[in-house]
Short mmCIF file of N, CA and C in Angstrom, two decimals:
data_model
loop_
_atom_site.label_atom_id
_atom_site.label_comp_id
_atom_site.label_asym_id
_atom_site.label_seq_id
_atom_site.Cartn_x
_atom_site.Cartn_y
_atom_site.Cartn_z
N GLU A 1 25.88 -100.67 118.60
CA GLU A 1 25.10 -100.29 117.46
C GLU A 1 23.42 -100.37 118.14
N ASP A 2 22.63 -99.37 117.71
CA ASP A 2 21.35 -99.28 118.48
C ASP A 2 20.65 -100.78 117.88
N PHE A 3 20.55 -101.02 116.40
CA PHE A 3 19.78 -101.76 115.75
C PHE A 3 20.04 -103.13 116.31
N ALA A 4 21.58 -103.07 116.64
CA ALA A 4 21.56 -104.89 117.14
C ALA A 4 21.08 -105.01 118.88
N GLU A 5 21.02 -104.00 119.43
CA GLU A 5 20.66 -103.69 120.84
C GLU A 5 19.05 -103.72 120.73
N THR A 6 18.26 -103.55 119.56
CA THR A 6 16.98 -103.36 119.30
C THR A 6 16.58 -104.94 119.23
N LEU A 7 17.34 -105.74 118.43
CA LEU A 7 17.22 -107.46 118.31
C LEU A 7 17.54 -107.89 119.55
N ARG A 8 18.35 -107.44 120.34
CA ARG A 8 18.57 -108.37 121.19
C ARG A 8 17.12 -107.91 122.50
N VAL A 9 16.98 -106.97 122.67
CA VAL A 9 15.86 -106.50 123.44
C VAL A 9 14.50 -107.50 123.08
N VAL A 10 14.41 -107.48 121.67
CA VAL A 10 13.14 -108.14 120.96
C VAL A 10 13.33 -110.08 121.32
N GLU A 11 14.70 -110.38 121.01
CA GLU A 11 14.97 -111.74 121.56
C GLU A 11 14.74 -112.14 122.92
N GLN A 12 15.02 -111.06 123.88
CA GLN A 12 15.00 -111.30 125.33
C GLN A 12 13.62 -111.11 125.82
N ALA A 13 12.64 -110.15 125.40
CA ALA A 13 11.52 -110.04 125.46
C ALA A 13 10.50 -111.09 125.00
N ARG A 14 10.79 -111.39 124.13
CA ARG A 14 9.79 -112.45 123.58
C ARG A 14 8.39 -112.14 123.70
N PHE A 15 8.14 -110.90 122.68
CA PHE A 15 6.93 -110.16 122.68
C PHE A 15 5.89 -111.28 121.92
N ALA A 16 4.71 -111.32 122.34
CA ALA A 16 3.68 -112.03 121.54
C ALA A 16 3.70 -111.95 120.22
N SER A 17 3.51 -110.51 119.79
CA SER A 17 3.48 -109.92 118.51
C SER A 17 4.07 -108.43 118.77
N ALA A 18 4.39 -107.86 117.69
CA ALA A 18 4.93 -106.72 117.57
C ALA A 18 4.49 -105.77 116.24
N PHE A 19 4.13 -104.37 116.49
CA PHE A 19 3.92 -103.66 115.33
C PHE A 19 4.97 -102.86 114.81
N THR A 20 5.40 -103.35 113.77
CA THR A 20 6.87 -102.28 113.65
C THR A 20 6.66 -101.84 112.28
N PHE A 21 7.48 -100.68 112.30
CA PHE A 21 7.04 -99.86 110.89
C PHE A 21 8.55 -99.28 110.47
N GLN A 22 8.92 -99.12 109.25
CA GLN A 22 9.90 -98.53 108.80
C GLN A 22 10.05 -97.17 109.46
N TYR A 23 11.38 -96.52 109.41
CA TYR A 23 11.41 -94.71 109.72
C TYR A 23 11.37 -94.43 108.38
N SER A 24 10.54 -93.34 108.33
CA SER A 24 10.89 -92.56 107.35
C SER A 24 10.98 -91.01 107.57
N ILE A 25 11.56 -90.32 106.91
CA ILE A 25 11.47 -89.02 107.10
C ILE A 25 10.15 -88.20 107.15
N ARG A 26 9.92 -87.47 107.99
CA ARG A 26 8.71 -86.63 108.27
C ARG A 26 9.16 -85.09 108.20
N PRO A 27 8.58 -84.16 107.04
CA PRO A 27 8.94 -82.77 107.01
C PRO A 27 8.75 -82.28 108.46
N GLY A 28 9.50 -81.14 108.95
CA GLY A 28 9.33 -80.51 110.11
C GLY A 28 9.67 -81.25 111.43
N THR A 29 10.08 -82.32 111.16
CA THR A 29 10.40 -82.98 112.40
C THR A 29 11.85 -83.06 113.06
N PRO A 30 12.66 -82.90 113.83
CA PRO A 30 14.13 -82.87 114.20
C PRO A 30 14.87 -84.04 113.22
N ALA A 31 14.03 -85.24 113.49
CA ALA A 31 14.85 -86.17 112.77
C ALA A 31 15.07 -85.91 111.33
N ALA A 32 14.12 -85.25 110.63
CA ALA A 32 14.06 -84.95 109.21
C ALA A 32 15.66 -84.45 108.93
N THR A 33 15.79 -83.33 109.86
CA THR A 33 17.14 -82.87 109.61
C THR A 33 18.49 -83.16 109.86
N MET A 34 18.28 -84.60 110.70
CA MET A 34 19.59 -85.05 110.95
C MET A 34 20.69 -85.54 110.07
N PRO A 35 21.81 -85.18 110.17
CA PRO A 35 22.66 -85.76 108.95
C PRO A 35 22.60 -87.26 109.29
N GLU A 36 23.70 -87.91 108.28
CA GLU A 36 23.64 -89.14 107.92
C GLU A 36 22.30 -90.22 108.39
N GLN A 37 21.34 -89.89 107.35
CA GLN A 37 20.16 -90.60 107.02
C GLN A 37 20.57 -92.00 106.32
N LEU A 38 20.05 -92.93 106.99
CA LEU A 38 20.14 -94.27 106.27
C LEU A 38 19.68 -94.50 105.16
N PRO A 39 20.35 -95.14 104.11
CA PRO A 39 19.93 -95.56 102.87
C PRO A 39 18.50 -96.35 103.04
N LYS A 40 17.49 -96.23 101.93
CA LYS A 40 16.41 -96.94 102.27
C LYS A 40 16.77 -98.55 102.25
N GLU A 41 17.64 -98.86 101.24
CA GLU A 41 17.89 -100.31 101.45
C GLU A 41 18.42 -100.96 102.77
N VAL A 42 19.32 -100.07 103.65
CA VAL A 42 19.57 -100.62 105.09
C VAL A 42 18.17 -100.54 105.63
N VAL A 43 17.52 -99.26 105.42
CA VAL A 43 16.42 -99.56 106.39
C VAL A 43 15.32 -100.96 105.96
N GLN A 44 15.29 -101.02 104.70
CA GLN A 44 14.57 -102.40 104.59
C GLN A 44 15.18 -103.48 104.96
N GLU A 45 16.39 -103.67 105.05
CA GLU A 45 17.40 -104.98 105.30
C GLU A 45 16.90 -104.91 106.81
N ARG A 46 17.26 -104.27 107.75
CA ARG A 46 16.58 -104.11 109.17
C ARG A 46 15.64 -104.55 109.51
N TYR A 47 14.59 -103.84 108.90
CA TYR A 47 13.16 -104.23 109.02
C TYR A 47 12.61 -105.54 108.53
N ASP A 48 13.38 -106.33 107.71
CA ASP A 48 13.21 -107.55 107.03
C ASP A 48 13.83 -108.30 108.22
N ARG A 49 14.91 -108.14 108.97
CA ARG A 49 15.51 -108.93 109.82
C ARG A 49 14.80 -108.93 111.23
N LEU A 50 14.16 -107.72 111.72
CA LEU A 50 13.17 -107.33 112.61
C LEU A 50 12.10 -108.30 112.39
N ILE A 51 11.42 -108.09 111.50
CA ILE A 51 10.15 -109.07 111.27
C ILE A 51 10.46 -110.54 111.23
N ALA A 52 11.45 -111.05 110.69
CA ALA A 52 11.95 -112.47 110.47
C ALA A 52 11.92 -112.93 112.10
N LEU A 53 12.85 -112.27 112.80
CA LEU A 53 13.18 -112.65 114.60
C LEU A 53 11.74 -112.49 114.97
N GLN A 54 11.00 -111.61 114.96
CA GLN A 54 9.77 -111.50 115.56
C GLN A 54 8.47 -112.69 115.22
N GLU A 55 8.88 -113.11 113.75
CA GLU A 55 7.86 -114.33 113.26
C GLU A 55 8.32 -115.49 113.86
N ARG A 56 9.62 -115.50 113.98
CA ARG A 56 10.21 -116.69 114.62
C ARG A 56 9.89 -117.02 116.27
N ILE A 57 9.74 -115.97 116.63
CA ILE A 57 9.33 -115.96 118.29
C ILE A 57 8.06 -116.31 118.42
N SER A 58 7.12 -115.65 117.73
CA SER A 58 5.74 -115.86 117.95
C SER A 58 5.28 -117.09 117.37
N ALA A 59 6.03 -117.73 116.28
CA ALA A 59 5.74 -119.27 115.65
C ALA A 59 5.99 -120.21 116.96
N GLU A 60 7.26 -119.79 117.53
CA GLU A 60 7.70 -120.63 118.84
C GLU A 60 6.76 -120.78 119.88
N ASP A 61 6.44 -119.55 120.44
CA ASP A 61 5.46 -119.42 121.58
C ASP A 61 4.13 -119.68 121.22
N ASN A 62 3.62 -119.71 120.16
CA ASN A 62 2.41 -120.04 119.85
C ASN A 62 2.44 -121.47 119.61
N ALA A 63 3.37 -122.31 118.92
CA ALA A 63 3.61 -123.88 118.98
C ALA A 63 3.60 -124.37 120.32
N ALA A 64 4.21 -123.37 121.05
CA ALA A 64 4.21 -124.09 122.70
C ALA A 64 2.70 -124.24 123.11
N LEU A 65 1.44 -123.71 122.65
CA LEU A 65 0.35 -123.62 123.20
C LEU A 65 -0.35 -124.62 122.87
N VAL A 66 -0.02 -125.24 121.87
CA VAL A 66 -0.82 -126.46 121.04
C VAL A 66 -0.93 -127.72 122.69
N GLY A 67 -2.32 -127.89 122.37
CA GLY A 67 -2.61 -128.95 123.30
C GLY A 67 -3.14 -127.93 124.65
N THR A 68 -3.13 -126.80 125.06
CA THR A 68 -3.52 -126.03 126.08
C THR A 68 -4.81 -125.57 125.78
N ALA A 69 -5.44 -125.47 126.95
CA ALA A 69 -6.76 -124.84 127.13
C ALA A 69 -6.89 -123.14 126.83
N VAL A 70 -7.90 -122.82 126.09
CA VAL A 70 -7.72 -120.96 125.83
C VAL A 70 -9.08 -120.54 126.19
N GLU A 71 -9.14 -119.21 127.02
CA GLU A 71 -10.45 -118.76 127.09
C GLU A 71 -10.58 -117.71 125.92
N LEU A 72 -11.60 -117.41 125.23
CA LEU A 72 -11.71 -116.44 124.11
C LEU A 72 -12.82 -115.66 124.41
N LEU A 73 -12.50 -114.39 124.01
CA LEU A 73 -13.74 -113.34 123.93
C LEU A 73 -14.25 -113.49 122.50
N VAL A 74 -15.23 -113.98 122.02
CA VAL A 74 -15.68 -114.03 120.70
C VAL A 74 -15.72 -112.61 120.13
N GLN A 75 -15.00 -112.57 118.99
CA GLN A 75 -15.02 -111.23 118.06
C GLN A 75 -15.82 -111.53 116.78
N ALA A 76 -15.83 -112.58 116.06
CA ALA A 76 -16.52 -112.13 114.95
C ALA A 76 -16.82 -113.56 114.07
N GLU A 77 -17.57 -113.59 113.21
CA GLU A 77 -17.93 -114.60 112.53
C GLU A 77 -16.68 -115.10 111.49
N GLY A 78 -16.13 -116.15 111.26
CA GLY A 78 -14.84 -116.31 110.60
C GLY A 78 -15.66 -116.63 109.02
N ARG A 79 -14.34 -117.02 108.42
CA ARG A 79 -14.91 -117.59 107.44
C ARG A 79 -15.86 -118.71 107.06
N LYS A 80 -16.84 -118.40 106.24
CA LYS A 80 -17.83 -119.51 105.79
C LYS A 80 -17.23 -120.81 105.31
N LYS A 81 -16.24 -120.91 104.66
CA LYS A 81 -15.72 -122.34 104.26
C LYS A 81 -15.15 -122.99 105.04
N THR A 82 -14.22 -122.42 106.20
CA THR A 82 -13.71 -123.19 107.00
C THR A 82 -14.79 -123.37 108.27
N GLY A 83 -16.01 -122.58 108.45
CA GLY A 83 -17.07 -122.91 109.49
C GLY A 83 -16.35 -122.65 110.89
N ARG A 84 -15.15 -121.50 110.85
CA ARG A 84 -14.63 -121.02 112.16
C ARG A 84 -15.33 -119.74 112.76
N LYS A 85 -15.23 -119.33 113.76
CA LYS A 85 -15.16 -118.20 114.30
C LYS A 85 -14.15 -117.81 115.07
N THR A 86 -13.94 -116.12 115.21
CA THR A 86 -12.85 -115.57 116.01
C THR A 86 -13.22 -115.05 117.02
N GLY A 87 -11.66 -115.41 117.72
CA GLY A 87 -11.93 -114.75 119.17
C GLY A 87 -10.35 -114.37 119.64
N ARG A 88 -10.38 -113.59 120.62
CA ARG A 88 -8.99 -113.07 121.18
C ARG A 88 -8.86 -113.84 122.63
N ALA A 89 -7.67 -114.31 122.54
CA ALA A 89 -7.50 -114.97 124.07
C ALA A 89 -6.78 -113.68 125.15
N ARG A 90 -6.87 -114.20 126.15
CA ARG A 90 -6.50 -112.91 127.41
C ARG A 90 -5.23 -112.19 127.07
N ASP A 91 -4.30 -113.05 126.54
CA ASP A 91 -3.27 -112.06 126.23
C ASP A 91 -3.23 -111.46 124.77
N GLY A 92 -4.37 -111.62 124.04
CA GLY A 92 -4.69 -110.69 122.71
C GLY A 92 -4.23 -111.43 121.73
N ARG A 93 -3.99 -112.67 121.84
CA ARG A 93 -3.57 -113.52 120.74
C ARG A 93 -4.64 -113.86 120.05
N LEU A 94 -4.84 -113.70 118.44
CA LEU A 94 -6.13 -114.18 117.52
C LEU A 94 -6.26 -115.56 117.52
N VAL A 95 -7.40 -116.31 118.03
CA VAL A 95 -7.66 -117.45 117.74
C VAL A 95 -8.74 -117.87 116.82
N HIS A 96 -8.65 -118.72 116.01
CA HIS A 96 -9.81 -119.16 115.21
C HIS A 96 -10.15 -120.66 115.61
N PHE A 97 -11.53 -120.47 115.92
CA PHE A 97 -12.25 -121.77 116.35
C PHE A 97 -13.25 -122.23 115.96
N ARG A 98 -13.51 -123.52 116.38
CA ARG A 98 -14.91 -124.34 115.74
C ARG A 98 -15.85 -124.33 116.46
N PRO A 99 -17.02 -123.59 116.32
CA PRO A 99 -18.37 -123.42 117.22
C PRO A 99 -19.03 -124.67 117.45
N GLU A 100 -18.50 -125.76 117.69
CA GLU A 100 -19.11 -127.00 118.18
C GLU A 100 -18.57 -127.27 119.76
N GLY A 101 -19.55 -128.22 120.21
CA GLY A 101 -19.15 -128.67 121.50
C GLY A 101 -20.27 -128.28 122.38
N ALA A 102 -20.08 -127.99 123.67
CA ALA A 102 -20.78 -127.37 124.80
C ALA A 102 -21.20 -126.28 124.82
N LEU A 103 -22.26 -126.04 123.78
CA LEU A 103 -22.58 -124.51 123.69
C LEU A 103 -24.07 -124.63 124.23
N ASP A 104 -24.12 -123.29 124.80
CA ASP A 104 -25.25 -122.70 125.35
C ASP A 104 -26.22 -121.91 124.05
N GLY A 105 -26.85 -122.36 123.27
CA GLY A 105 -27.29 -121.88 122.03
C GLY A 105 -26.08 -121.32 121.28
N ASP A 106 -26.50 -120.43 120.25
CA ASP A 106 -25.56 -119.84 119.30
C ASP A 106 -24.37 -119.09 119.77
N ILE A 107 -23.39 -119.06 119.57
CA ILE A 107 -22.26 -118.50 119.92
C ILE A 107 -22.34 -117.08 119.09
N ARG A 108 -22.04 -116.07 119.84
CA ARG A 108 -22.38 -114.39 119.37
C ARG A 108 -20.99 -113.91 119.61
N PRO A 109 -20.35 -112.62 119.11
CA PRO A 109 -19.53 -111.91 119.04
C PRO A 109 -19.81 -111.26 120.72
N GLY A 110 -18.72 -111.28 121.63
CA GLY A 110 -19.09 -110.73 122.91
C GLY A 110 -19.11 -111.97 123.97
N ASP A 111 -19.55 -113.18 123.44
CA ASP A 111 -19.57 -114.31 124.38
C ASP A 111 -18.03 -114.59 124.67
N VAL A 112 -18.19 -115.64 125.54
CA VAL A 112 -16.76 -116.12 126.06
C VAL A 112 -16.46 -117.72 125.74
N VAL A 113 -16.07 -118.26 125.59
CA VAL A 113 -15.77 -119.60 125.34
C VAL A 113 -14.44 -120.46 125.54
N THR A 114 -14.23 -121.62 125.84
CA THR A 114 -12.86 -122.01 126.25
C THR A 114 -13.33 -123.35 125.57
N THR A 115 -11.78 -123.11 124.57
CA THR A 115 -11.54 -124.52 123.73
C THR A 115 -9.98 -124.95 123.95
N THR A 116 -9.59 -125.74 123.07
CA THR A 116 -8.07 -126.45 123.38
C THR A 116 -7.65 -126.06 121.86
N VAL A 117 -6.11 -125.57 121.95
CA VAL A 117 -5.40 -125.13 120.89
C VAL A 117 -5.16 -126.44 120.09
N THR A 118 -4.91 -126.42 118.86
CA THR A 118 -4.79 -127.38 117.88
C THR A 118 -3.68 -127.31 117.02
N GLY A 119 -3.38 -126.12 116.75
CA GLY A 119 -2.44 -125.60 115.50
C GLY A 119 -2.02 -124.41 115.99
N SER A 120 -0.96 -123.69 115.10
CA SER A 120 -0.48 -122.41 115.52
C SER A 120 0.07 -122.33 114.06
N ALA A 121 0.42 -120.79 113.87
CA ALA A 121 1.02 -119.97 113.13
C ALA A 121 1.75 -118.70 113.81
N PRO A 122 2.45 -118.18 112.99
CA PRO A 122 3.03 -116.81 113.61
C PRO A 122 2.22 -115.86 114.35
N TYR A 123 0.95 -115.61 113.33
CA TYR A 123 0.18 -114.59 113.82
C TYR A 123 -1.17 -115.14 114.34
N PHE A 124 -1.43 -116.35 114.69
CA PHE A 124 -2.71 -116.82 115.20
C PHE A 124 -2.58 -118.29 115.50
N LEU A 125 -3.74 -118.58 115.97
CA LEU A 125 -3.81 -120.15 116.52
C LEU A 125 -4.96 -120.58 116.55
N LEU A 126 -5.09 -121.86 116.21
CA LEU A 126 -6.32 -122.65 115.62
C LEU A 126 -6.70 -123.57 116.84
N ALA A 127 -8.18 -123.32 117.07
CA ALA A 127 -8.71 -124.37 118.18
C ALA A 127 -9.84 -125.41 117.03
N ASP A 128 -9.29 -126.38 116.95
CA ASP A 128 -10.57 -127.32 116.01
C ASP A 128 -10.91 -128.70 117.11
N ALA A 129 -10.38 -128.06 118.20
CA ALA A 129 -11.36 -129.16 119.38
C ALA A 129 -12.36 -128.59 119.63
N PRO A 130 -13.49 -129.40 120.41
CA PRO A 130 -14.96 -128.84 120.89
C PRO A 130 -14.50 -127.61 121.90
N VAL A 131 -15.55 -127.11 121.79
CA VAL A 131 -15.60 -125.96 122.78
C VAL A 131 -16.35 -126.60 123.93
N THR A 132 -15.52 -126.42 125.22
CA THR A 132 -15.72 -127.17 126.25
C THR A 132 -16.25 -126.38 127.27
N SER A 133 -16.45 -124.95 127.14
CA SER A 133 -17.58 -124.17 127.95
C SER A 133 -18.06 -122.87 126.97
N HIS A 134 -19.35 -122.50 127.29
CA HIS A 134 -19.77 -121.30 126.37
C HIS A 134 -20.32 -120.28 127.57
N ARG A 135 -20.24 -119.18 127.97
CA ARG A 135 -20.57 -118.18 128.49
C ARG A 135 -21.36 -117.17 127.79
N ARG A 136 -22.57 -116.94 128.10
CA ARG A 136 -23.30 -115.74 127.04
C ARG A 136 -23.23 -114.60 128.01
N THR A 137 -22.87 -113.41 127.37
CA THR A 137 -22.67 -112.37 128.02
C THR A 137 -23.84 -111.25 127.37
N ARG A 138 -23.72 -110.21 128.31
CA ARG A 138 -24.63 -108.91 128.06
C ARG A 138 -24.01 -108.32 126.67
N ALA A 139 -22.80 -108.56 126.48
CA ALA A 139 -22.38 -108.01 125.13
C ALA A 139 -22.84 -108.97 123.98
N GLY A 140 -22.76 -110.30 124.09
CA GLY A 140 -23.45 -111.00 123.21
C GLY A 140 -24.91 -110.82 122.91
N ASP A 141 -25.68 -110.38 124.36
CA ASP A 141 -27.14 -110.00 124.23
C ASP A 141 -27.15 -108.83 123.31
N MET A 142 -26.19 -107.93 123.32
CA MET A 142 -26.46 -106.89 122.66
C MET A 142 -26.16 -106.91 121.22
N THR A 143 -25.07 -107.68 120.75
CA THR A 143 -24.78 -107.90 119.23
C THR A 143 -26.04 -108.58 118.67
N ALA A 144 -26.49 -109.70 119.53
CA ALA A 144 -27.69 -110.32 118.98
C ALA A 144 -28.98 -109.37 118.45
N ALA A 145 -29.26 -108.26 119.85
CA ALA A 145 -30.03 -107.37 119.17
C ALA A 145 -29.83 -106.16 118.45
N GLY A 146 -28.46 -106.20 117.93
CA GLY A 146 -27.75 -105.06 116.85
C GLY A 146 -27.68 -103.87 117.72
N LYS A 147 -27.48 -103.90 118.97
CA LYS A 147 -27.18 -102.99 119.54
C LYS A 147 -25.48 -102.84 119.77
N VAL A 148 -24.82 -101.86 120.29
CA VAL A 148 -23.49 -101.64 120.29
C VAL A 148 -23.50 -101.60 121.78
N PRO A 149 -22.46 -102.10 122.44
CA PRO A 149 -22.46 -101.93 123.97
C PRO A 149 -21.42 -100.77 124.20
N THR A 150 -22.22 -99.99 125.32
CA THR A 150 -21.17 -98.79 125.70
C THR A 150 -21.17 -98.84 127.24
N THR A 151 -19.91 -98.13 127.33
CA THR A 151 -19.33 -97.99 128.81
C THR A 151 -19.41 -96.76 129.35
N GLU A 152 -19.96 -96.68 130.28
CA GLU A 152 -19.82 -95.26 131.01
C GLU A 152 -18.59 -94.63 130.99
N PRO A 153 -18.30 -93.23 130.71
CA PRO A 153 -16.99 -92.58 130.74
C PRO A 153 -16.24 -92.73 132.11
N ILE A 154 -15.00 -93.17 132.31
CA ILE A 154 -14.16 -93.08 133.07
C ILE A 154 -13.81 -91.45 133.58
N GLY A 155 -13.80 -91.38 135.09
CA GLY A 155 -13.50 -90.28 135.60
C GLY A 155 -12.35 -89.49 135.34
N VAL A 156 -11.15 -90.50 135.10
CA VAL A 156 -10.09 -89.89 135.25
C VAL A 156 -9.45 -90.33 133.73
N GLY A 157 -9.10 -89.22 132.62
CA GLY A 157 -8.94 -89.45 131.25
C GLY A 157 -7.23 -89.48 131.15
N LEU A 158 -6.38 -89.39 132.06
CA LEU A 158 -5.07 -89.28 132.01
C LEU A 158 -4.45 -88.40 130.82
N GLY A 159 -5.34 -87.48 130.54
CA GLY A 159 -4.68 -86.57 129.71
C GLY A 159 -4.62 -86.94 128.11
N LEU A 160 -5.24 -88.55 127.72
CA LEU A 160 -5.41 -88.77 126.57
C LEU A 160 -6.31 -88.26 125.82
N PRO A 161 -6.02 -87.94 124.42
CA PRO A 161 -7.05 -87.64 123.78
C PRO A 161 -8.19 -88.57 123.14
N SER A 162 -9.64 -87.92 123.17
CA SER A 162 -10.71 -89.05 123.08
C SER A 162 -10.97 -88.93 121.37
N VAL A 163 -11.90 -89.99 121.07
CA VAL A 163 -12.35 -89.68 119.81
C VAL A 163 -13.82 -89.36 119.46
N GLY A 164 -14.11 -88.54 118.52
CA GLY A 164 -15.09 -88.17 118.19
C GLY A 164 -15.66 -86.49 118.38
N ALA A 165 -16.39 -86.03 118.13
CA ALA A 165 -16.77 -84.65 118.44
C ALA A 165 -16.37 -84.11 119.84
N PRO A 166 -16.20 -82.97 120.16
CA PRO A 166 -15.93 -82.77 121.35
C PRO A 166 -17.25 -82.40 122.14
N ALA A 167 -17.27 -82.55 123.42
CA ALA A 167 -18.72 -82.28 124.25
C ALA A 167 -18.83 -81.00 124.11
N PRO A 168 -20.29 -80.91 123.98
CA PRO A 168 -20.83 -79.20 123.97
C PRO A 168 -20.47 -78.72 125.41
N SER A 169 -19.94 -77.46 125.42
CA SER A 169 -19.55 -76.95 126.48
C SER A 169 -20.97 -76.52 127.55
N GLN A 170 -20.96 -76.26 128.93
CA GLN A 170 -22.18 -76.29 129.46
C GLN A 170 -22.05 -74.78 129.80
N THR A 171 -23.37 -74.00 129.17
CA THR A 171 -23.58 -72.64 129.18
C THR A 171 -24.54 -72.28 130.11
N PRO A 172 -24.31 -71.46 131.43
CA PRO A 172 -25.72 -71.43 132.18
C PRO A 172 -26.91 -70.91 131.49
N ALA A 173 -27.72 -71.33 132.15
CA ALA A 173 -29.16 -70.96 131.51
C ALA A 173 -29.47 -69.44 131.23
N ASP A 174 -28.74 -68.62 132.08
CA ASP A 174 -29.05 -67.11 132.25
C ASP A 174 -27.88 -66.32 131.46
N ALA A 175 -26.86 -67.23 130.67
CA ALA A 175 -26.20 -66.62 129.83
C ALA A 175 -26.70 -66.26 128.41
N CYS A 176 -25.75 -65.33 127.83
CA CYS A 176 -26.51 -65.11 126.53
C CYS A 176 -25.89 -66.00 125.36
N GLY A 177 -24.90 -66.69 125.74
CA GLY A 177 -24.51 -67.70 124.83
C GLY A 177 -23.51 -67.24 123.57
N CYS A 178 -22.98 -65.58 123.96
CA CYS A 178 -22.00 -65.25 122.91
C CYS A 178 -20.70 -65.53 123.21
#
């Protein structure tokens, strides 16, 4: 069965996290007219099993990181009542950390810090140990100045769509523009 194979792959791959969605019929798609559609109850039960498996794997893998050093790209201020800030580890894991310890001034979104993981949950890590290093960055400078960092466009787009309004076409100066 396809679903059993999906569970096997998830178990073997041990993804740090997974964004999963329930299948639903989309009008105009080939799948919408396929016979033997699964009842909503079966879809929900399979979704619940898949989420439970991924939560178990994430919780186990995150718990194994307790006591290890982690480098973070600071993302944002955390909740005021906890006094934490939020960052992302190199592998994309969400980490809530205390902005205390070896600091080079204020920690700003865009800066890089290193700290130690002290706790875990399926969807995030906690780092309540002191920061052991803090590197100020140009992105942090831009954040402090209220500017949005930009990156020059890459020459090869790989055919992927871009976000935003299309660039205006270049019209030669001697053209009528019609």
